[in-house]
């Protein structure tokens, strides 16, 4: 790996993990009081699972973006995949402040459904530019699909 490539990977990690850190600022204070008081679906995992899962997913996302930026040949497919990546990242960044910060569970449900669609579009676009970049996002898609059911359950039960 060249220094340029390593620098790009570092920027991708900084960006994706940075989104996670900012989201945790909105989330963490709400866990013991507001979130703990919500009725939640029986399939909700204990709170300790979320930071482990999200940290792993943000790393996978960063590597996927790095592959698209550094490894994939310039093409319309690559441009589309990177554009979709940033759309889904913006939706990802919006969800926690809306759900936890503003307690907007219904609005957050709309956002997470849009996020799910944007991740799927990112994967489809990435598969045309760099198949490993697309595959790295599969666990993220699965987790957000699961998180969508949790968000929907919270809306239905509260």
JSON list of C-alpha atoms in Angstrom, two decimals:
[
{"chain": "A", "resi": 1, "resn": "UNK", "atom": "CA", "xyz": [0.00, 0.00, 0.00]},
{"chain": "A", "resi": 2, "resn": "UNK", "atom": "CA", "xyz": [1.35, 3.40, -0.96]},
{"chain": "A", "resi": 3, "resn": "UNK", "atom": "CA", "xyz": [1.38, 6.38, 1.37]},
{"chain": "A", "resi": 4, "resn": "UNK", "atom": "CA", "xyz": [-1.33, 8.00, -0.78]},
{"chain": "A", "resi": 5, "resn": "UNK", "atom": "CA", "xyz": [-3.52, 4.91, -0.48]},
{"chain": "A", "resi": 6, "resn": "UNK", "atom": "CA", "xyz": [-2.94, 4.67, 3.28]},
{"chain": "A", "resi": 7, "resn": "UNK", "atom": "CA", "xyz": [-3.82, 8.35, 3.62]},
{"chain": "A", "resi": 8, "resn": "UNK", "atom": "CA", "xyz": [-7.05, 7.80, 1.73]},
{"chain": "A", "resi": 9, "resn": "UNK", "atom": "CA", "xyz": [-7.90, 4.84, 3.96]},
{"chain": "A", "resi": 10, "resn": "UNK", "atom": "CA", "xyz": [-7.19, 6.99, 7.01]},
{"chain": "A", "resi": 11, "resn": "UNK", "atom": "CA", "xyz": [-9.51, 9.73, 5.72]},
{"chain": "A", "resi": 12, "resn": "UNK", "atom": "CA", "xyz": [-12.27, 7.20, 5.05]},
{"chain": "A", "resi": 13, "resn": "UNK", "atom": "CA", "xyz": [-11.90, 5.76, 8.55]},
{"chain": "A", "resi": 14, "resn": "UNK", "atom": "CA", "xyz": [-11.88, 9.25, 10.05]},
{"chain": "A", "resi": 15, "resn": "UNK", "atom": "CA", "xyz": [-15.03, 10.21, 8.14]},
{"chain": "A", "resi": 16, "resn": "UNK", "atom": "CA", "xyz": [-17.04, 7.09, 8.93]},
{"chain": "A", "resi": 17, "resn": "UNK", "atom": "CA", "xyz": [-15.92, 6.67, 12.54]},
{"chain": "A", "resi": 18, "resn": "UNK", "atom": "CA", "xyz": [-16.35, 10.41, 12.99]},
{"chain": "A", "resi": 19, "resn": "UNK", "atom": "CA", "xyz": [-20.01, 10.10, 12.03]},
{"chain": "A", "resi": 20, "resn": "UNK", "atom": "CA", "xyz": [-20.33, 7.38, 14.65]},
{"chain": "A", "resi": 21, "resn": "UNK", "atom": "CA", "xyz": [-18.70, 9.52, 17.32]},
{"chain": "A", "resi": 22, "resn": "UNK", "atom": "CA", "xyz": [-20.96, 12.48, 16.57]},
{"chain": "A", "resi": 23, "resn": "UNK", "atom": "CA", "xyz": [-24.00, 10.22, 16.66]},
{"chain": "A", "resi": 24, "resn": "UNK", "atom": "CA", "xyz": [-22.95, 8.79, 20.02]},
{"chain": "A", "resi": 25, "resn": "UNK", "atom": "CA", "xyz": [-22.96, 12.32, 21.44]},
{"chain": "A", "resi": 26, "resn": "UNK", "atom": "CA", "xyz": [-26.68, 12.57, 20.65]},
{"chain": "A", "resi": 27, "resn": "UNK", "atom": "CA", "xyz": [-27.39, 8.99, 21.69]},
{"chain": "A", "resi": 28, "resn": "UNK", "atom": "CA", "xyz": [-25.45, 8.29, 24.88]},
{"chain": "A", "resi": 29, "resn": "UNK", "atom": "CA", "xyz": [-27.24, 10.72, 27.25]},
{"chain": "A", "resi": 30, "resn": "UNK", "atom": "CA", "xyz": [-30.66, 9.43, 26.13]},
{"chain": "A", "resi": 31, "resn": "UNK", "atom": "CA", "xyz": [-30.00, 5.72, 26.74]},
{"chain": "A", "resi": 32, "resn": "UNK", "atom": "CA", "xyz": [-30.42, 5.55, 30.55]},
{"chain": "A", "resi": 33, "resn": "UNK", "atom": "CA", "xyz": [-33.52, 7.74, 30.78]},
{"chain": "A", "resi": 34, "resn": "UNK", "atom": "CA", "xyz": [-35.62, 8.32, 27.65]},
{"chain": "A", "resi": 35, "resn": "UNK", "atom": "CA", "xyz": [-34.67, 5.17, 25.69]},
{"chain": "A", "resi": 36, "resn": "UNK", "atom": "CA", "xyz": [-34.78, 2.98, 28.80]},
{"chain": "A", "resi": 37, "resn": "UNK", "atom": "CA", "xyz": [-38.36, 4.14, 29.42]},
{"chain": "A", "resi": 38, "resn": "UNK", "atom": "CA", "xyz": [-39.63, 3.19, 25.96]},
{"chain": "A", "resi": 39, "resn": "UNK", "atom": "CA", "xyz": [-41.54, 0.00, 25.29]},
{"chain": "A", "resi": 40, "resn": "UNK", "atom": "CA", "xyz": [-39.36, -1.95, 22.87]},
{"chain": "A", "resi": 41, "resn": "UNK", "atom": "CA", "xyz": [-39.85, -5.08, 20.77]},
{"chain": "A", "resi": 42, "resn": "UNK", "atom": "CA", "xyz": [-38.78, -8.35, 22.36]},
{"chain": "A", "resi": 43, "resn": "UNK", "atom": "CA", "xyz": [-36.02, -8.75, 19.76]},
{"chain": "A", "resi": 44, "resn": "UNK", "atom": "CA", "xyz": [-34.22, -5.59, 20.93]},
{"chain": "A", "resi": 45, "resn": "UNK", "atom": "CA", "xyz": [-30.64, -6.46, 21.91]},
{"chain": "A", "resi": 46, "resn": "UNK", "atom": "CA", "xyz": [-29.06, -5.17, 25.11]},
{"chain": "A", "resi": 47, "resn": "UNK", "atom": "CA", "xyz": [-27.56, -1.66, 24.76]},
{"chain": "A", "resi": 48, "resn": "UNK", "atom": "CA", "xyz": [-23.97, -3.00, 24.87]},
{"chain": "A", "resi": 49, "resn": "UNK", "atom": "CA", "xyz": [-24.47, -4.62, 21.42]},
{"chain": "A", "resi": 50, "resn": "UNK", "atom": "CA", "xyz": [-25.06, -1.34, 19.58]},
{"chain": "A", "resi": 51, "resn": "UNK", "atom": "CA", "xyz": [-21.62, 0.31, 19.91]},
{"chain": "A", "resi": 52, "resn": "UNK", "atom": "CA", "xyz": [-19.87, -2.96, 19.03]},
{"chain": "A", "resi": 53, "resn": "UNK", "atom": "CA", "xyz": [-22.04, -3.50, 15.96]},
{"chain": "A", "resi": 54, "resn": "UNK", "atom": "CA", "xyz": [-21.84, 0.11, 14.79]},
{"chain": "A", "resi": 55, "resn": "UNK", "atom": "CA", "xyz": [-18.08, 0.40, 15.24]},
{"chain": "A", "resi": 56, "resn": "UNK", "atom": "CA", "xyz": [-17.62, -2.72, 13.14]},
{"chain": "A", "resi": 57, "resn": "UNK", "atom": "CA", "xyz": [-20.03, -1.43, 10.50]},
{"chain": "A", "resi": 58, "resn": "UNK", "atom": "CA", "xyz": [-18.38, 2.00, 10.31]},
{"chain": "A", "resi": 59, "resn": "UNK", "atom": "CA", "xyz": [-15.02, 0.32, 9.71]},
{"chain": "A", "resi": 60, "resn": "UNK", "atom": "CA", "xyz": [-16.51, -1.85, 6.95]},
{"chain": "A", "resi": 61, "resn": "UNK", "atom": "CA", "xyz": [-18.14, 1.25, 5.43]},
{"chain": "A", "resi": 62, "resn": "UNK", "atom": "CA", "xyz": [-14.82, 3.09, 5.50]},
{"chain": "A", "resi": 63, "resn": "UNK", "atom": "CA", "xyz": [-13.01, 0.26, 3.76]},
{"chain": "A", "resi": 64, "resn": "UNK", "atom": "CA", "xyz": [-15.78, 0.09, 1.16]},
{"chain": "A", "resi": 65, "resn": "UNK", "atom": "CA", "xyz": [-15.49, 3.82, 0.46]},
{"chain": "A", "resi": 66, "resn": "UNK", "atom": "CA", "xyz": [-11.70, 3.54, 0.33]},
{"chain": "A", "resi": 67, "resn": "UNK", "atom": "CA", "xyz": [-11.93, 0.72, -2.22]},
{"chain": "A", "resi": 68, "resn": "UNK", "atom": "CA", "xyz": [-14.27, 2.82, -4.36]},
{"chain": "A", "resi": 69, "resn": "UNK", "atom": "CA", "xyz": [-12.01, 5.87, -4.10]},
{"chain": "A", "resi": 70, "resn": "UNK", "atom": "CA", "xyz": [-8.61, 4.18, -4.29]},
{"chain": "A", "resi": 71, "resn": "UNK", "atom": "CA", "xyz": [-9.04, 0.83, -6.02]},
{"chain": "A", "resi": 72, "resn": "UNK", "atom": "CA", "xyz": [-11.92, 1.19, -8.47]},
{"chain": "A", "resi": 73, "resn": "UNK", "atom": "CA", "xyz": [-11.16, 2.60, -11.88]},
{"chain": "A", "resi": 74, "resn": "UNK", "atom": "CA", "xyz": [-12.73, 6.00, -12.57]},
{"chain": "A", "resi": 75, "resn": "UNK", "atom": "CA", "xyz": [-16.09, 5.38, -14.24]},
{"chain": "A", "resi": 76, "resn": "UNK", "atom": "CA", "xyz": [-19.72, 6.46, -14.09]},
{"chain": "A", "resi": 77, "resn": "UNK", "atom": "CA", "xyz": [-20.40, 3.38, -11.93]},
{"chain": "A", "resi": 78, "resn": "UNK", "atom": "CA", "xyz": [-17.76, 4.46, -9.43]},
{"chain": "A", "resi": 79, "resn": "UNK", "atom": "CA", "xyz": [-19.09, 8.02, -9.37]},
{"chain": "A", "resi": 80, "resn": "UNK", "atom": "CA", "xyz": [-22.61, 6.74, -8.79]},
{"chain": "A", "resi": 81, "resn": "UNK", "atom": "CA", "xyz": [-21.48, 4.42, -5.98]},
{"chain": "A", "resi": 82, "resn": "UNK", "atom": "CA", "xyz": [-19.59, 7.23, -4.23]},
{"chain": "A", "resi": 83, "resn": "UNK", "atom": "CA", "xyz": [-22.58, 9.59, -4.59]},
{"chain": "A", "resi": 84, "resn": "UNK", "atom": "CA", "xyz": [-24.92, 6.97, -3.11]},
{"chain": "A", "resi": 85, "resn": "UNK", "atom": "CA", "xyz": [-22.39, 6.30, -0.36]},
{"chain": "A", "resi": 86, "resn": "UNK", "atom": "CA", "xyz": [-22.51, 9.94, 0.73]},
{"chain": "A", "resi": 87, "resn": "UNK", "atom": "CA", "xyz": [-26.31, 10.03, 0.52]},
{"chain": "A", "resi": 88, "resn": "UNK", "atom": "CA", "xyz": [-26.58, 7.01, 2.80]},
{"chain": "A", "resi": 89, "resn": "UNK", "atom": "CA", "xyz": [-23.93, 8.43, 5.15]},
{"chain": "A", "resi": 90, "resn": "UNK", "atom": "CA", "xyz": [-25.91, 11.68, 5.47]},
{"chain": "A", "resi": 91, "resn": "UNK", "atom": "CA", "xyz": [-29.09, 9.73, 6.25]},
{"chain": "A", "resi": 92, "resn": "UNK", "atom": "CA", "xyz": [-27.15, 7.61, 8.74]},
{"chain": "A", "resi": 93, "resn": "UNK", "atom": "CA", "xyz": [-25.86, 10.78, 10.42]},
{"chain": "A", "resi": 94, "resn": "UNK", "atom": "CA", "xyz": [-29.39, 12.23, 10.60]},
{"chain": "A", "resi": 95, "resn": "UNK", "atom": "CA", "xyz": [-31.05, 9.24, 12.24]},
{"chain": "A", "resi": 96, "resn": "UNK", "atom": "CA", "xyz": [-29.57, 9.33, 15.76]},
{"chain": "A", "resi": 97, "resn": "UNK", "atom": "CA", "xyz": [-30.15, 13.03, 16.43]},
{"chain": "A", "resi": 98, "resn": "UNK", "atom": "CA", "xyz": [-33.75, 12.68, 15.24]},
{"chain": "A", "resi": 99, "resn": "UNK", "atom": "CA", "xyz": [-34.50, 9.45, 17.13]},
{"chain": "A", "resi": 100, "resn": "UNK", "atom": "CA", "xyz": [-32.53, 10.06, 20.32]},
{"chain": "A", "resi": 101, "resn": "UNK", "atom": "CA", "xyz": [-31.97, 13.81, 20.40]},
{"chain": "A", "resi": 102, "resn": "UNK", "atom": "CA", "xyz": [-35.42, 14.99, 19.32]},
{"chain": "A", "resi": 103, "resn": "UNK", "atom": "CA", "xyz": [-37.32, 11.81, 20.31]},
{"chain": "A", "resi": 104, "resn": "UNK", "atom": "CA", "xyz": [-38.81, 11.87, 16.80]},
{"chain": "A", "resi": 105, "resn": "UNK", "atom": "CA", "xyz": [-39.40, 8.14, 16.46]},
{"chain": "A", "resi": 106, "resn": "UNK", "atom": "CA", "xyz": [-41.81, 8.48, 13.53]},
{"chain": "A", "resi": 107, "resn": "UNK", "atom": "CA", "xyz": [-39.57, 10.87, 11.59]},
{"chain": "A", "resi": 108, "resn": "UNK", "atom": "CA", "xyz": [-36.63, 8.60, 12.37]},
{"chain": "A", "resi": 109, "resn": "UNK", "atom": "CA", "xyz": [-38.58, 5.69, 10.88]},
{"chain": "A", "resi": 110, "resn": "UNK", "atom": "CA", "xyz": [-38.95, 7.61, 7.62]},
{"chain": "A", "resi": 111, "resn": "UNK", "atom": "CA", "xyz": [-35.22, 8.40, 7.68]},
{"chain": "A", "resi": 112, "resn": "UNK", "atom": "CA", "xyz": [-34.19, 4.80, 8.36]},
{"chain": "A", "resi": 113, "resn": "UNK", "atom": "CA", "xyz": [-36.40, 3.49, 5.53]},
{"chain": "A", "resi": 114, "resn": "UNK", "atom": "CA", "xyz": [-34.74, 6.02, 3.21]},
{"chain": "A", "resi": 115, "resn": "UNK", "atom": "CA", "xyz": [-31.37, 4.91, 4.61]},
{"chain": "A", "resi": 116, "resn": "UNK", "atom": "CA", "xyz": [-32.18, 1.28, 3.85]},
{"chain": "A", "resi": 117, "resn": "UNK", "atom": "CA", "xyz": [-33.01, 2.18, 0.25]},
{"chain": "A", "resi": 118, "resn": "UNK", "atom": "CA", "xyz": [-29.86, 4.32, -0.07]},
{"chain": "A", "resi": 119, "resn": "UNK", "atom": "CA", "xyz": [-27.66, 1.50, 1.25]},
{"chain": "A", "resi": 120, "resn": "UNK", "atom": "CA", "xyz": [-29.21, -0.91, -1.26]},
{"chain": "A", "resi": 121, "resn": "UNK", "atom": "CA", "xyz": [-28.58, 1.60, -4.05]},
{"chain": "A", "resi": 122, "resn": "UNK", "atom": "CA", "xyz": [-24.99, 2.05, -2.83]},
{"chain": "A", "resi": 123, "resn": "UNK", "atom": "CA", "xyz": [-24.48, -1.72, -2.97]},
{"chain": "A", "resi": 124, "resn": "UNK", "atom": "CA", "xyz": [-25.98, -2.01, -6.45]},
{"chain": "A", "resi": 125, "resn": "UNK", "atom": "CA", "xyz": [-23.85, 0.87, -7.73]},
{"chain": "A", "resi": 126, "resn": "UNK", "atom": "CA", "xyz": [-20.71, -0.36, -5.98]},
{"chain": "A", "resi": 127, "resn": "UNK", "atom": "CA", "xyz": [-21.13, -3.85, -7.39]},
{"chain": "A", "resi": 128, "resn": "UNK", "atom": "CA", "xyz": [-20.65, -2.37, -10.86]},
{"chain": "A", "resi": 129, "resn": "UNK", "atom": "CA", "xyz": [-17.44, -0.58, -9.85]},
{"chain": "A", "resi": 130, "resn": "UNK", "atom": "CA", "xyz": [-15.80, -2.84, -7.24]},
{"chain": "A", "resi": 131, "resn": "UNK", "atom": "CA", "xyz": [-17.51, -6.02, -6.08]},
{"chain": "A", "resi": 132, "resn": "UNK", "atom": "CA", "xyz": [-15.58, -6.28, -2.76]},
{"chain": "A", "resi": 133, "resn": "UNK", "atom": "CA", "xyz": [-16.68, -2.70, -1.92]},
{"chain": "A", "resi": 134, "resn": "UNK", "atom": "CA", "xyz": [-20.28, -3.78, -2.42]},
{"chain": "A", "resi": 135, "resn": "UNK", "atom": "CA", "xyz": [-19.87, -6.95, -0.35]},
{"chain": "A", "resi": 136, "resn": "UNK", "atom": "CA", "xyz": [-18.37, -4.98, 2.53]},
{"chain": "A", "resi": 137, "resn": "UNK", "atom": "CA", "xyz": [-21.71, -3.14, 2.83]},
{"chain": "A", "resi": 138, "resn": "UNK", "atom": "CA", "xyz": [-23.87, -6.29, 3.06]},
{"chain": "A", "resi": 139, "resn": "UNK", "atom": "CA", "xyz": [-23.64, -6.56, 6.88]},
{"chain": "A", "resi": 140, "resn": "UNK", "atom": "CA", "xyz": [-24.55, -2.87, 7.12]},
{"chain": "A", "resi": 141, "resn": "UNK", "atom": "CA", "xyz": [-27.65, -3.45, 4.99]},
{"chain": "A", "resi": 142, "resn": "UNK", "atom": "CA", "xyz": [-28.65, -6.40, 7.17]},
{"chain": "A", "resi": 143, "resn": "UNK", "atom": "CA", "xyz": [-28.12, -4.46, 10.40]},
{"chain": "A", "resi": 144, "resn": "UNK", "atom": "CA", "xyz": [-30.08, -1.42, 9.18]},
{"chain": "A", "resi": 145, "resn": "UNK", "atom": "CA", "xyz": [-32.92, -3.71, 8.05]},
{"chain": "A", "resi": 146, "resn": "UNK", "atom": "CA", "xyz": [-32.96, -5.14, 11.59]},
{"chain": "A", "resi": 147, "resn": "UNK", "atom": "CA", "xyz": [-32.72, -1.64, 13.11]},
{"chain": "A", "resi": 148, "resn": "UNK", "atom": "CA", "xyz": [-35.67, -0.59, 10.94]},
{"chain": "A", "resi": 149, "resn": "UNK", "atom": "CA", "xyz": [-37.79, -3.29, 12.58]},
{"chain": "A", "resi": 150, "resn": "UNK", "atom": "CA", "xyz": [-36.70, -2.01, 16.01]},
{"chain": "A", "resi": 151, "resn": "UNK", "atom": "CA", "xyz": [-37.59, 1.58, 15.08]},
{"chain": "A", "resi": 152, "resn": "UNK", "atom": "CA", "xyz": [-40.96, 0.45, 13.70]},
{"chain": "A", "resi": 153, "resn": "UNK", "atom": "CA", "xyz": [-41.57, -1.56, 16.87]},
{"chain": "A", "resi": 154, "resn": "UNK", "atom": "CA", "xyz": [-40.85, 1.47, 19.05]},
{"chain": "A", "resi": 155, "resn": "UNK", "atom": "CA", "xyz": [-43.27, 3.56, 16.96]},
{"chain": "A", "resi": 156, "resn": "UNK", "atom": "CA", "xyz": [-45.98, 0.89, 17.23]},
{"chain": "A", "resi": 157, "resn": "UNK", "atom": "CA", "xyz": [-45.53, 0.32, 20.95]},
{"chain": "A", "resi": 158, "resn": "UNK", "atom": "CA", "xyz": [-45.23, 3.92, 22.18]}
]
